[in-house]
Amino acid sequence: MAWAAVVALLAALGVHAWRTRRTVGALERRLATARRELEALQQAFERFAPAEVVEHVIAEGVSARSEKKEITVLFADLQGFTELGEGLAPADLVTILNGYFERMSRAIVEHRGYVSKFLGDGILALFGALDANPWQTNDAIHAALAMRRTLADYNETLAAAGRPALAMGVGVHRGPVVAGLIGSEGLMEYDVIGRTVNVASRVERLTRTHGVDILVTEATRAALDGRFRLRPMPPVAVKGIADALPTFAVEGFDGGATAP
Amino acid sequence: MTAPAVTAEMEWEETLLPAGSVPAELEAEVRRQFGAVPSWVARVAPAPWVVRAWATMVTQPVAHLPPGIGDLAALVVSQDNSCRYCFGAQRAVLRMLGYREAYIARLERDFHVAELSDAERAALDFARRMSRADPRPARAERERLAQVGFTAPAVAELAFVAAAIVFANRAATLLALPPDPLEQMVDRPLVRLLRPVIARRMRSKPRRPEPLPEPNEGPFASVVAALEGSPAAGVLRRAIDGALASPVLPRRTKMLLFAVVARALGCTRTESEMRAALALESLGTADVEGILATLASSRLDARETRLVPFARETVRYHRIAAVQRRMREVARGLEPAEIVETVGLLALANAVCRLSVLLDAA
């Protein structure tokens, strides 16, 4: 009788141990899956903010943390798109715009830029913001030239589909910014603020004044590879800047088709 | 979860070079170092100095660093660099050494919450910052290590261990080495049975402190001198001298690759040292400045024109497959010895420039 009780007890313990082990195994598998998802998420996040910022957010939560750094800002905008949009069905408008954003983003990312945001039909891209990059200005202008080529190709596609061509202006400026997590409790993003961003936006607007598609500032020119062909533009007074702003139109690159 | 399951999801391209024959003398040297001949030796053998540098650097030639920390740092740095080969191999090494799978998984998940002492956590944090080098770890970070009990020579050795893994990660990634057989071996019943015996053989033994190698001359002598008292100093000196003495690529090409990596990492000391060395190779200040600013020049030969711009891409990479595909493009038309030497030089440049933080005053 006592033996039977012992055997029954051992059997019950065995079943319990087996069940516990099975539960632990299942939990470990779920934990491993969660870890892989978390790693993928962390890697994805590192495309939106420097690894150090992502690390800080994971370890200590979102907090006001900023730093000053020198970056190159590229601002691109579609010219006359509002008027163009008035003659198009909303679905066509969105399709054309998404096709444009998709292609331009690829050109920017392929040259080590980071697409910070889309502003209506505008694009704000940053070079040297996520990773230290001593070649950031060259990369930005190679990206601008790639955007020019890409837009020409896209316009051929649009023309073949009986759709109107797009025209783009690109302004590039290099200078200091304050970079960090900026926003409200409900919506926060890695962003940069400062005069450098405003100047890039103003320079983009000057492309209309000068009738060119890519314009850069003196600070950008000074950091550029001499093989970029630039044409000086007459200085123009712009809002928020005391002196008339000299700019340079980018005509091309004499160093071959491939950017370093 | 086993190592193959964890690493199976890491992106990785087809290996760049086939395994070749290994000279008996070189094989014997590696066997003395490792106790076995790792699978990568047959692919790296075309440039023997790379084999020697790799074999001696990753076996933790340390006298001051507390035991065990180097093994954990190797995992953390390999994971941070998404090096499928090193990560899988180091995971297998840790399991052979007796670390439990659950512990390794916790370490991978977040070493900040794994069961570690403050000193271990600080060390792993520092190793990872050495690997990222963006920004370069400041002097204050080394001082923090002193606060949790590390002596100055131990901090220098920790920096060396992290730099050595950075070397191995780049070499393995650029060559896209296939998984190490150790990953499969670790779960075999016989190996599990013999694990304590194997672990005893594998565990890195603390070495005796060593004086600086004599002579410690030529490029990066100051970085080597920062490891004074550690056997790592001699290992690093021999790796640098081996790289520079190899006849495969010209000395000028080697200096240029080092200079580009130095520029990308903001390592002004190495950059100036390379500028001075390049002046002796008939490249003037303006030429070098032009090359470093644009990664191109009519003064570069056809091979340098391909290698110089590629050097920057080995410093930080977000997509492993992308850098491996670029390596394949760059390697097209090059002999195996040229490919391995290029990879070894870029790996060594990444290690030395990171290690130079030991000389940073701020």
XYZ file of C-alpha atoms in Angstrom:
622
model
C 0.000 0.000 0.000
C 2.749 2.388 1.055
C 4.723 1.454 -2.085
C 1.703 2.183 -4.219
C 1.389 5.615 -2.586
C 5.079 6.331 -3.172
C 4.814 5.247 -6.810
C 1.691 7.373 -7.281
C 3.416 10.339 -5.650
C 6.497 9.912 -7.863
C 4.303 9.583 -10.949
C 2.435 12.769 -9.977
C 5.721 14.568 -9.397
C 7.011 13.281 -12.753
C 3.928 14.549 -14.560
C 4.210 17.863 -12.748
C 7.898 18.178 -13.634
C 7.177 17.291 -17.260
C 4.385 19.891 -17.438
C 6.553 22.521 -15.784
C 9.383 21.798 -18.181
C 7.010 22.039 -21.126
C 5.649 25.360 -19.842
C 9.155 26.713 -19.254
C 10.173 25.575 -22.749
C 7.172 27.333 -24.273
C 7.929 30.499 -22.292
C 11.575 30.394 -23.357
C 10.524 30.056 -26.984
C 8.168 33.016 -26.636
C 10.901 34.990 -24.925
C 13.329 34.154 -27.726
C 10.771 35.271 -30.316
C 10.170 38.487 -28.378
C 13.927 39.068 -28.203
C 14.312 38.659 -31.947
C 11.425 41.039 -32.517
C 12.955 43.513 -30.077
C 16.339 43.301 -31.796
C 14.712 43.835 -35.182
C 12.848 46.806 -33.717
C 16.042 48.217 -32.246
C 17.840 47.844 -35.590
C 14.899 49.478 -37.335
C 14.972 52.330 -34.807
C 18.639 52.909 -35.557
C 17.604 54.047 -39.017
C 15.649 56.854 -37.388
C 17.999 57.956 -34.620
C 21.668 57.410 -33.742
C 22.376 54.044 -32.084
C 23.440 55.884 -28.949
C 20.078 57.675 -28.726
C 18.188 54.410 -29.287
C 20.294 52.759 -26.580
C 19.558 55.621 -24.200
C 15.808 55.458 -24.894
C 15.776 51.686 -24.286
C 17.768 51.967 -21.060
C 16.273 55.114 -19.556
C 13.149 55.939 -21.488
C 12.409 58.959 -23.614
C 13.970 62.090 -22.209
C 15.079 65.510 -23.379
C 18.605 64.760 -24.567
C 20.232 66.843 -27.205
C 23.637 67.598 -28.670
C 25.137 70.132 -31.014
C 26.676 68.745 -34.190
C 27.703 69.874 -37.627
C 25.649 68.299 -40.358
C 24.630 68.888 -43.970
C 20.963 69.581 -44.582
C 19.299 68.884 -47.913
C 15.888 70.391 -48.524
C 13.952 69.356 -51.639
C 10.599 70.651 -52.816
C 8.412 70.086 -55.847
C 7.838 73.253 -57.841
C 4.297 74.076 -58.942
C 2.948 70.872 -57.486
C -0.019 72.552 -55.818
C -1.230 73.928 -59.169
C -0.464 70.599 -60.807
C -2.454 68.791 -58.168
C -5.553 70.865 -58.824
C -5.920 69.258 -62.243
C -5.473 65.677 -60.985
C -7.766 63.186 -59.280
C -6.774 62.776 -55.583
C -5.765 59.134 -56.127
C -3.507 60.075 -59.060
C -1.985 62.905 -57.064
C -1.118 60.586 -54.177
C 0.251 57.914 -56.527
C 2.518 60.432 -58.283
C 3.690 61.930 -55.004
C 4.392 58.547 -53.407
C 6.349 57.463 -56.480
C 8.401 60.641 -56.171
C 9.051 60.193 -52.427
C 9.973 56.553 -52.898
C 12.550 57.287 -55.591
C 14.039 60.332 -53.912
C 14.317 58.571 -50.553
C 16.233 55.749 -52.210
C 18.652 58.223 -53.816
C 19.218 59.887 -50.443
C 19.686 56.676 -48.448
C 22.037 55.219 -51.065
C 24.297 58.188 -50.407
C 24.237 57.773 -46.629
C 21.574 60.365 -45.984
C 18.675 60.108 -43.575
C 15.212 61.208 -44.656
C 14.080 63.139 -41.623
C 10.608 64.025 -42.798
C 8.235 64.729 -45.648
C 6.700 68.183 -45.421
C 3.773 68.329 -47.858
C 5.630 67.731 -51.110
C 8.972 68.652 -49.542
C 11.736 66.385 -48.220
C 14.115 67.202 -45.374
C 17.217 64.989 -45.489
C 20.210 65.013 -43.151
C 23.793 63.905 -43.750
C 26.132 63.223 -40.842
C 23.283 63.278 -38.319
C 23.025 59.584 -37.428
C 26.657 58.546 -37.854
C 29.744 60.753 -37.782
C 30.565 61.294 -41.451
C 33.524 63.426 -42.576
C 32.340 63.126 -46.200
C 28.791 64.243 -45.437
C 28.744 67.261 -47.785
C 30.051 65.323 -50.776
C 27.492 62.622 -50.002
C 24.703 65.222 -49.902
C 25.599 66.649 -53.307
C 26.025 63.191 -54.817
C 22.533 62.486 -53.452
C 21.197 65.712 -55.013
C 22.683 64.739 -58.393
C 21.219 61.248 -58.052
C 17.845 62.864 -57.290
C 18.169 64.936 -60.481
C 18.834 61.796 -62.557
C 16.110 59.857 -60.778
C 13.552 62.607 -61.375
C 14.416 62.675 -65.087
C 13.763 58.915 -65.248
C 10.549 59.285 -63.256
C 9.324 62.023 -65.568
C 9.782 59.663 -68.522
C 7.657 57.079 -66.702
C 5.021 59.722 -65.939
C 5.025 60.959 -69.549
C 4.549 57.400 -70.822
C 1.490 57.158 -68.542
C 0.171 60.481 -69.873
C 0.885 62.284 -66.637
C 2.494 65.707 -66.151
C 6.216 66.077 -65.468
C 7.521 67.139 -62.052
C 10.082 69.869 -61.358
C 12.173 69.889 -58.205
C 14.319 72.391 -56.327
C 17.067 71.286 -53.929
C 18.840 73.502 -51.397
C 21.880 72.302 -49.425
C 23.556 73.978 -46.469
C 26.152 72.787 -43.980
C 26.333 74.063 -40.435
C 25.663 73.417 -36.756
C 22.328 72.112 -35.482
C 20.907 70.961 -32.197
C 19.909 67.319 -32.586
C 17.800 65.308 -30.206
C 14.445 63.839 -29.362
C 11.988 66.622 -29.960
C 8.208 66.687 -29.638
C 5.448 66.192 -27.116
C 4.791 63.285 -24.795
C 2.441 61.826 -27.403
C 4.612 62.321 -30.463
C 8.371 62.509 -30.314
C 10.988 62.125 -33.026
C 14.712 62.454 -33.569
C 15.022 65.851 -35.180
C 17.381 68.736 -35.730
C 16.698 72.405 -35.150
C 18.603 75.570 -35.840
C 19.417 78.179 -38.415
C 21.124 75.621 -40.692
C 17.777 73.957 -41.437
C 16.109 77.321 -42.148
C 18.933 78.377 -44.465
C 18.668 75.108 -46.446
C 14.947 75.744 -46.849
C 15.546 79.375 -47.965
C 18.207 78.219 -50.444
C 15.775 75.705 -51.896
C 13.335 78.578 -52.494
C 16.076 80.498 -54.323
C 16.192 77.759 -56.992
C 13.037 79.383 -58.395
C 14.651 82.842 -58.353
C 17.754 81.598 -60.166
C 15.979 79.116 -62.435
C 18.162 76.153 -61.417
C 17.413 72.866 -59.676
C 20.278 72.419 -57.167
C 21.727 75.286 -55.140
C 24.315 75.203 -52.362
C 25.637 77.778 -49.937
C 29.192 79.012 -49.496
C 29.605 76.822 -46.386
C 28.616 73.812 -48.483
C 30.908 74.784 -51.349
C 33.847 75.177 -48.968
C 33.476 71.544 -47.816
C 32.989 70.131 -51.308
C 35.170 67.997 -53.530
C 36.627 70.295 -56.226
C 35.369 67.952 -58.938
C 31.787 69.176 -58.521
C 31.068 71.759 -61.225
C 29.536 74.814 -59.562
C 28.323 78.095 -61.056
C 28.167 81.143 -58.767
C 24.786 82.868 -58.537
C 24.302 86.535 -57.672
C 23.754 87.118 -53.940
C 20.086 87.562 -53.012
C 18.548 88.981 -49.857
C 16.539 86.359 -47.986
C 14.312 86.518 -44.944
C 16.079 86.092 -41.636
C 19.606 86.583 -42.978
C 21.276 89.987 -42.649
C 23.484 89.916 -45.735
C 22.522 88.937 -49.259
C 23.077 85.184 -49.628
C 25.582 84.005 -52.231
C 24.784 80.595 -53.662
C 26.191 78.182 -56.263
C 24.294 76.105 -58.779
C 25.496 72.507 -59.026
C 25.979 71.558 -62.650
C 27.570 68.157 -62.354
C 30.436 66.017 -61.145
C 33.603 65.494 -63.146
C 34.825 62.480 -61.215
C 32.874 59.751 -63.012
C 29.434 58.326 -62.490
C 30.090 56.486 -59.258
C 30.168 58.363 -56.014
C 32.626 57.144 -53.376
C 17.403 28.213 -28.415
C 20.516 26.774 -30.035
C 23.213 28.865 -31.683
C 22.298 27.828 -35.241
C 18.691 28.893 -34.595
C 19.768 32.318 -33.295
C 22.275 32.953 -36.064
C 20.131 31.563 -38.891
C 18.210 34.814 -39.013
C 21.295 37.020 -39.332
C 21.832 38.278 -42.859
C 24.990 36.946 -44.459
C 26.147 36.553 -48.052
C 27.920 33.649 -49.766
C 31.525 33.296 -48.707
C 34.019 35.281 -50.806
C 36.945 32.869 -50.985
C 37.171 29.073 -51.146
C 39.167 27.210 -48.528
C 42.695 26.561 -49.757
C 45.715 24.699 -48.539
C 47.535 25.907 -45.452
C 51.343 25.666 -45.249
C 52.285 23.098 -42.609
C 54.403 25.585 -40.666
C 51.578 28.122 -40.476
C 49.137 25.411 -39.446
C 51.479 24.289 -36.671
C 51.799 27.882 -35.450
C 48.019 28.287 -35.257
C 47.633 24.920 -33.554
C 50.113 25.987 -30.891
C 48.107 29.163 -30.364
C 44.580 27.709 -30.402
C 45.086 24.032 -29.666
C 43.248 23.421 -32.961
C 43.064 24.944 -36.431
C 39.931 27.099 -36.806
C 37.988 26.828 -40.062
C 38.857 30.387 -41.180
C 42.582 29.615 -41.446
C 42.162 27.806 -44.798
C 40.481 30.905 -46.308
C 42.871 33.457 -44.858
C 46.103 31.541 -45.517
C 46.932 33.442 -48.756
C 48.094 36.310 -46.503
C 49.916 34.550 -43.619
C 50.296 37.724 -41.531
C 46.492 37.967 -41.309
C 46.347 34.411 -39.956
C 49.025 35.212 -37.357
C 47.440 38.518 -36.367
C 43.974 36.978 -36.021
C 45.188 33.908 -34.137
C 47.227 35.910 -31.646
C 44.913 38.880 -31.145
C 41.670 37.015 -30.405
C 43.172 34.579 -27.911
C 43.192 37.343 -25.309
C 46.873 37.915 -24.570
C 46.138 39.613 -21.244
C 47.783 39.679 -17.829
C 45.708 42.244 -15.929
C 42.112 41.859 -17.117
C 40.026 39.729 -14.734
C 39.271 36.299 -16.275
C 35.986 35.795 -18.109
C 35.360 39.426 -19.036
C 37.103 39.079 -22.389
C 34.865 36.148 -23.357
C 31.705 38.102 -22.565
C 33.031 41.228 -24.305
C 33.736 39.153 -27.423
C 30.086 38.117 -27.580
C 28.774 41.646 -26.994
C 31.074 43.231 -29.606
C 30.368 40.500 -32.192
C 26.649 40.933 -31.655
C 26.977 44.705 -31.946
C 28.812 44.303 -35.253
C 26.230 41.727 -36.432
C 29.083 39.401 -37.354
C 27.312 36.107 -37.942
C 30.559 34.109 -37.973
C 32.093 35.539 -34.789
C 28.790 35.728 -32.942
C 27.983 32.080 -33.656
C 31.523 30.949 -32.858
C 31.733 32.990 -29.640
C 28.336 31.709 -28.546
C 29.630 28.165 -29.032
C 32.833 29.012 -27.135
C 30.812 30.342 -24.188
C 28.711 27.191 -24.131
C 31.860 25.053 -24.242
C 33.183 27.084 -21.329
C 30.100 26.143 -19.367
C 27.892 29.230 -19.670
C 24.239 28.225 -19.690
C 22.144 28.893 -22.785
C 19.645 30.959 -20.783
C 22.441 33.148 -19.406
C 23.887 33.733 -22.883
C 20.433 34.597 -24.181
C 19.954 37.139 -21.369
C 23.327 38.644 -22.148
C 22.382 38.988 -25.807
C 18.991 40.427 -24.934
C 20.394 43.169 -22.751
C 23.522 42.849 -20.701
C 22.315 45.721 -18.544
C 19.751 43.387 -16.990
C 21.759 40.136 -17.071
C 23.235 38.793 -13.821
C 26.500 40.669 -13.946
C 28.560 42.517 -11.408
C 28.883 46.297 -11.743
C 32.430 45.815 -12.985
C 31.372 43.315 -15.660
C 28.519 45.540 -16.798
C 30.789 48.587 -17.008
C 33.363 46.558 -18.938
C 30.822 45.332 -21.480
C 29.457 48.840 -21.867
C 32.966 50.129 -22.552
C 33.723 47.301 -25.018
C 30.597 48.122 -26.967
C 31.430 51.826 -27.042
C 34.907 50.963 -28.306
C 33.278 48.984 -31.093
C 30.810 51.735 -32.037
C 33.331 54.555 -31.638
C 30.664 57.147 -32.333
C 31.615 59.132 -30.364
C 35.009 57.742 -29.383
C 34.933 56.649 -25.720
C 36.221 59.569 -23.692
C 38.797 59.480 -20.919
C 35.953 59.844 -18.404
C 34.647 56.461 -19.508
C 37.989 54.854 -18.726
C 37.923 56.581 -15.360
C 34.495 55.088 -14.674
C 36.064 51.662 -15.144
C 38.691 52.583 -12.561
C 35.898 53.445 -10.139
C 34.521 49.892 -10.373
C 37.927 48.374 -9.702
C 39.812 48.116 -12.983
C 43.473 49.039 -12.896
C 44.853 51.175 -15.745
C 46.598 48.172 -17.403
C 43.339 46.195 -17.152
C 41.436 49.017 -18.884
C 44.043 49.074 -21.647
C 43.702 45.304 -22.042
C 39.925 45.550 -22.159
C 40.269 48.124 -24.945
C 42.641 45.740 -26.709
C 40.231 42.799 -26.392
C 37.395 44.918 -27.856
C 39.663 46.130 -30.684
C 40.789 42.558 -31.383
C 37.169 41.459 -31.761
C 36.528 44.464 -34.020
C 39.426 43.091 -36.117
C 37.959 39.573 -36.232
C 34.439 40.871 -36.931
C 35.617 42.876 -39.944
C 37.792 40.078 -41.290
C 34.998 37.506 -40.968
C 32.306 39.853 -42.283
C 34.220 41.128 -45.310
C 35.175 37.570 -46.282
C 31.645 36.360 -45.403
C 33.060 33.312 -43.659
C 30.703 30.335 -43.392
C 29.562 29.290 -39.889
C 32.237 27.736 -37.709
C 31.832 23.948 -37.274
C 32.133 24.575 -33.518
C 28.509 25.788 -33.565
C 27.268 22.304 -34.515
C 29.834 20.496 -32.428
C 28.811 22.026 -29.122
C 25.554 20.046 -28.962
C 27.004 16.654 -29.841
C 26.598 14.138 -26.990
C 30.291 13.290 -26.814
C 31.283 16.945 -26.731
C 28.700 17.620 -24.023
C 30.102 14.755 -22.021
C 33.662 15.983 -22.401
C 32.756 19.648 -22.011
C 34.467 20.170 -18.622
C 37.731 18.773 -20.005
C 37.455 20.811 -23.217
C 36.547 23.932 -21.216
C 39.646 23.573 -19.084
C 41.767 23.498 -22.239
C 39.868 26.350 -23.899
C 39.748 28.738 -20.949
C 42.203 31.544 -21.596
C 44.915 31.482 -18.998
C 46.130 34.759 -17.565
C 49.628 35.452 -18.847
C 52.540 37.094 -17.177
C 53.015 40.816 -17.666
C 55.543 41.531 -20.386
C 57.785 44.488 -21.093
C 57.237 46.505 -24.258
C 58.474 44.726 -27.372
C 61.926 45.794 -28.482
C 62.163 47.621 -30.729
C 58.778 49.323 -30.676
C 59.372 51.529 -33.670
C 57.480 52.606 -36.727
C 53.786 53.259 -37.215
C 51.531 53.154 -34.160
C 54.395 52.784 -31.675
C 52.493 55.064 -29.271
C 49.368 52.851 -29.427
C 51.531 49.795 -28.721
C 53.215 51.680 -25.861
C 49.795 52.390 -24.308
C 49.619 48.617 -23.662
C 52.870 48.623 -21.711
C 53.118 45.726 -19.285
C 50.653 43.603 -21.220
C 51.469 40.710 -23.547
C 48.971 42.410 -25.885
C 51.625 45.036 -26.716
C 53.904 42.480 -28.358
C 50.976 40.841 -30.141
C 49.877 44.183 -31.586
C 53.429 45.172 -32.579
C 53.915 41.887 -34.427
C 50.529 42.222 -36.162
C 51.376 45.750 -37.379
C 54.892 44.799 -38.433
C 53.572 41.702 -40.223
C 51.013 43.803 -42.102
C 53.586 46.379 -43.178
C 56.233 43.826 -44.149
C 53.921 41.766 -46.352
C 54.863 42.093 -50.031
C 51.331 41.697 -51.431
C 50.158 45.335 -51.448
C 52.487 48.342 -51.659
C 53.253 50.200 -48.449
C 51.613 53.333 -49.861
C 48.293 51.518 -50.366
C 48.434 50.248 -46.791
C 49.047 53.744 -45.421
C 46.188 55.156 -47.486
C 43.744 52.553 -46.162
C 44.818 53.298 -42.593
C 44.465 57.042 -43.218
C 40.924 56.749 -44.585
C 39.788 54.595 -41.663
C 41.440 57.089 -39.290
C 39.589 59.981 -40.935
C 36.266 58.119 -40.710
C 36.823 57.389 -37.021
C 38.035 60.896 -36.201
C 41.393 59.454 -35.124
C 43.586 62.499 -35.745
C 46.703 60.883 -34.271
C 46.699 57.969 -36.728
C 45.777 60.275 -39.575
C 48.761 62.570 -38.936
C 51.049 59.583 -38.548
C 49.883 58.250 -41.901
C 50.263 61.680 -43.549
C 53.894 61.739 -42.438
C 54.423 58.185 -43.667
C 52.758 58.951 -47.012
C 55.070 61.916 -47.510
C 57.894 59.364 -47.630
C 55.931 57.488 -50.289
C 56.001 60.534 -52.579
C 52.524 61.771 -51.701
C 52.677 65.395 -50.575
C 50.450 67.101 -48.025
C 48.108 68.516 -50.671
C 47.821 65.137 -52.415
C 46.962 63.343 -49.191
C 44.519 66.039 -48.133
C 42.829 65.789 -51.522
C 42.599 62.007 -51.285
C 41.205 62.078 -47.759
C 38.692 64.803 -48.620
C 37.400 63.189 -51.789
C 38.534 59.538 -51.578
C 39.795 59.902 -55.127
C 42.777 61.300 -57.019
C 44.589 60.954 -60.299
C 47.607 60.003 -58.140
C 45.933 56.740 -57.096
C 46.586 53.600 -59.121
C 43.701 51.485 -60.429
C 43.624 49.214 -57.391
C 43.823 52.112 -54.915
C 41.021 53.867 -56.784
C 38.802 50.936 -55.797
C 40.159 50.264 -52.315
C 40.409 53.811 -50.928
C 36.692 54.729 -51.140
C 35.766 51.256 -49.898
C 37.853 51.704 -46.738
C 35.293 54.128 -45.272
C 32.537 51.553 -45.674
C 34.245 49.146 -43.278
C 34.081 51.508 -40.321
C 30.359 51.443 -39.568
C 27.778 49.478 -41.458
C 24.083 49.076 -40.842
C 23.462 46.416 -43.474
C 25.855 43.478 -43.437
C 24.714 42.197 -46.824
C 25.358 45.608 -48.394
C 28.982 45.810 -47.185
C 29.567 42.181 -48.177
C 28.227 42.853 -51.678
C 30.467 45.926 -51.958
C 33.438 43.834 -50.844
C 32.644 41.357 -53.613
C 32.600 44.205 -56.178
C 35.886 45.592 -54.883
C 37.479 42.125 -54.892
C 36.621 41.445 -58.534
C 39.812 40.758 -60.471
C 42.030 40.712 -57.365
C 44.124 37.694 -56.406
C 43.157 35.840 -53.179
C 46.295 37.180 -51.469
C 45.334 40.759 -52.397
C 41.784 40.230 -51.159
C 42.851 38.756 -47.820
C 45.532 41.389 -47.297
C 43.058 44.192 -48.049
C 40.584 42.698 -45.596
C 43.315 42.217 -42.978
C 44.560 45.782 -43.366
C 41.093 47.275 -43.086
C 40.361 45.100 -40.055
C 43.661 46.101 -38.442
C 43.107 49.786 -39.220
C 39.692 49.624 -37.574
C 41.225 47.961 -34.512
C 44.229 50.288 -34.160
C 42.250 53.507 -34.687
C 39.740 52.453 -32.057
C 42.492 51.390 -29.679
C 44.109 54.792 -29.994
C 41.472 56.133 -27.567
C 43.961 55.027 -24.910
C 46.058 58.016 -25.958
C 43.228 60.559 -25.988
C 43.703 63.150 -23.295
C 40.066 64.273 -23.047
